[in-house]
Amino acid sequence: MGSEREDIQRRRRHLHEELRALSFEPLMRGSIVERVRKCGRANCACARDPSARHSGQFFTVHLDGRTHALHLRPEDEPRVRQAVAAYLHLWEIINGLTACELSDLRREARERRRSRRRRRP
Ligand SMILES: [Zn+2]
């Protein structure tokens, strides 16, 4: 039979292909958050009126022991979103590969038990 083994191999192969494809893409851990802020110009309405504050997208990540926050220009947002999505996809692949190895180890243990039973008189 061996169909479970083949199924695991097929899944593993597929995940490794995805992993290889991901290795060519920009990858970023972190998140994109919307923040409201004052722009700092004294003559701007935002200096006095809280409702006139500017909203913008920020990329934040905790790296090397501190939190980095970078304001994102609208034109940079899609590529940062894509890099964050690639990072999340990487974790899906890692979880999928972990599940494959787990299934394989369990299947091998089952087969060992089965052959031990067969050897018994
Ligand atoms: Zn302002």
GROMACS .gro file of C-alpha atoms and ligand atoms in nm:
model
  122
    1MET     CA    1   0.000   0.000   0.000
    2GLY     CA    2   0.221   0.285   0.128
    3SER     CA    3  -0.034   0.548   0.026
    4GLU     CA    4  -0.007   0.742   0.354
    5ARG     CA    5   0.369   0.760   0.309
    6GLU     CA    6   0.329   0.882  -0.049
    7ASP     CA    7   0.073   1.136   0.062
    8ILE     CA    8   0.314   1.275   0.323
    9GLN     CA    9   0.594   1.288   0.064
   10ARG     CA   10   0.368   1.471  -0.180
   11ARG     CA   11   0.272   1.729   0.083
   12ARG     CA   12   0.634   1.772   0.190
   13ARG     CA   13   0.748   1.821  -0.171
   14HIS     CA   14   0.475   2.077  -0.232
   15LEU     CA   15   0.567   2.271   0.085
   16HIS     CA   16   0.937   2.272  -0.010
   17GLU     CA   17   0.844   2.417  -0.349
   18GLU     CA   18   0.651   2.694  -0.175
   19LEU     CA   19   0.947   2.751   0.055
   20ARG     CA   20   1.182   2.781  -0.241
   21ALA     CA   21   0.948   3.029  -0.415
   22LEU     CA   22   0.928   3.236  -0.094
   23SER     CA   23   1.305   3.258  -0.066
   24PHE     CA   24   1.308   3.501  -0.360
   25GLU     CA   25   1.057   3.737  -0.201
   26PRO     CA   26   1.106   4.023   0.045
   27LEU     CA   27   1.000   3.911   0.388
   28MET     CA   28   0.921   4.117   0.696
   29ARG     CA   29   0.811   4.029   1.046
   30GLY     CA   30   0.596   4.299   1.199
   31SER     CA   31   0.263   4.466   1.151
   32ILE     CA   32   0.100   4.759   0.982
   33VAL     CA   33  -0.102   4.985   1.209
   34GLU     CA   34  -0.291   5.305   1.156
   35ARG     CA   35  -0.184   5.591   1.377
   36VAL     CA   36  -0.315   5.941   1.424
   37ARG     CA   37  -0.051   6.208   1.477
   38LYS     CA   38   0.039   6.574   1.467
   39CYS     CA   39   0.258   6.671   1.178
   40GLY     CA   40   0.463   6.915   1.385
   41ARG     CA   41   0.392   7.229   1.187
   42ALA     CA   42   0.285   7.503   1.428
   43ASN     CA   43   0.048   7.666   1.180
   44CYS     CA   44  -0.134   7.342   1.089
   45ALA     CA   45  -0.485   7.281   1.227
   46CYS     CA   46  -0.363   6.958   1.387
   47ALA     CA   47  -0.152   7.157   1.632
   48ARG     CA   48  -0.468   7.275   1.816
   49ASP     CA   49  -0.756   7.054   1.700
   50PRO     CA   50  -0.723   6.685   1.789
   51SER     CA   51  -0.985   6.595   1.527
   52ALA     CA   52  -0.766   6.756   1.259
   53ARG     CA   53  -0.475   6.521   1.332
   54HIS     CA   54  -0.338   6.328   1.037
   55SER     CA   55  -0.384   5.954   1.012
   56GLY     CA   56  -0.123   5.741   0.851
   57GLN     CA   57  -0.002   5.384   0.818
   58PHE     CA   58   0.297   5.274   1.023
   59PHE     CA   59   0.504   4.962   1.010
   60THR     CA   60   0.606   4.842   1.356
   61VAL     CA   61   0.836   4.563   1.462
   62HIS     CA   62   1.024   4.467   1.775
   63LEU     CA   63   1.380   4.410   1.666
   64ASP     CA   64   1.714   4.402   1.852
   65GLY     CA   65   1.544   4.479   2.181
   66ARG     CA   66   1.347   4.780   2.070
   67THR     CA   67   1.032   4.867   1.885
   68HIS     CA   68   1.077   5.032   1.547
   69ALA     CA   69   0.795   5.236   1.396
   70LEU     CA   70   0.825   5.361   1.043
   71HIS     CA   71   0.575   5.586   0.871
   72LEU     CA   72   0.469   5.431   0.542
   73ARG     CA   73   0.413   5.638   0.234
   74PRO     CA   74   0.097   5.517   0.058
   75GLU     CA   75   0.308   5.402  -0.237
   76ASP     CA   76   0.523   5.182  -0.008
   77GLU     CA   77   0.230   5.021   0.173
   78PRO     CA   78   0.153   4.743  -0.083
   79ARG     CA   79   0.508   4.615  -0.086
   80VAL     CA   80   0.533   4.617   0.294
   81ARG     CA   81   0.196   4.436   0.318
   82GLN     CA   82   0.325   4.178   0.073
   83ALA     CA   83   0.646   4.127   0.273
   84VAL     CA   84   0.445   4.080   0.594
   85ALA     CA   85   0.212   3.834   0.414
   86ALA     CA   86   0.520   3.641   0.293
   87TYR     CA   87   0.638   3.614   0.654
   88LEU     CA   88   0.299   3.475   0.762
   89HIS     CA   89   0.303   3.236   0.468
   90LEU     CA   90   0.647   3.117   0.581
   91TRP     CA   91   0.499   3.019   0.917
   92GLU     CA   92   0.218   2.828   0.743
   93ILE     CA   93   0.484   2.636   0.550
   94ILE     CA   94   0.685   2.568   0.868
   95ASN     CA   95   0.370   2.442   1.044
   96GLY     CA   96   0.282   2.228   0.742
   97LEU     CA   97   0.632   2.077   0.735
   98THR     CA   98   0.616   2.011   1.109
   99ALA     CA   99   0.283   1.829   1.058
  100CYS     CA  100   0.443   1.621   0.779
  101GLU     CA  101   0.734   1.511   0.996
  102LEU     CA  102   0.499   1.437   1.285
  103SER     CA  103   0.278   1.222   1.062
  104ASP     CA  104   0.583   1.043   0.928
  105LEU     CA  105   0.723   0.966   1.274
  106ARG     CA  106   0.381   0.838   1.386
  107ARG     CA  107   0.343   0.626   1.076
  108GLU     CA  108   0.689   0.473   1.131
  109ALA     CA  109   0.606   0.398   1.495
  110ARG     CA  110   0.284   0.227   1.382
  111GLU     CA  111   0.474   0.017   1.129
  112ARG     CA  112   0.732  -0.084   1.390
  113ARG     CA  113   0.454  -0.196   1.624
  114ARG     CA  114   0.290  -0.391   1.343
  115SER     CA  115   0.610  -0.574   1.244
  116ARG     CA  116   0.686  -0.653   1.609
  117ARG     CA  117   0.343  -0.818   1.638
  118ARG     CA  118   0.407  -1.018   1.324
  119ARG     CA  119   0.741  -1.146   1.455
  120ARG     CA  120   0.577  -1.276   1.774
  121PRO     CA  121   0.514  -1.652   1.773
  122ZN      ZN  122  -0.074   6.888   1.065
   0.00000   0.00000   0.00000
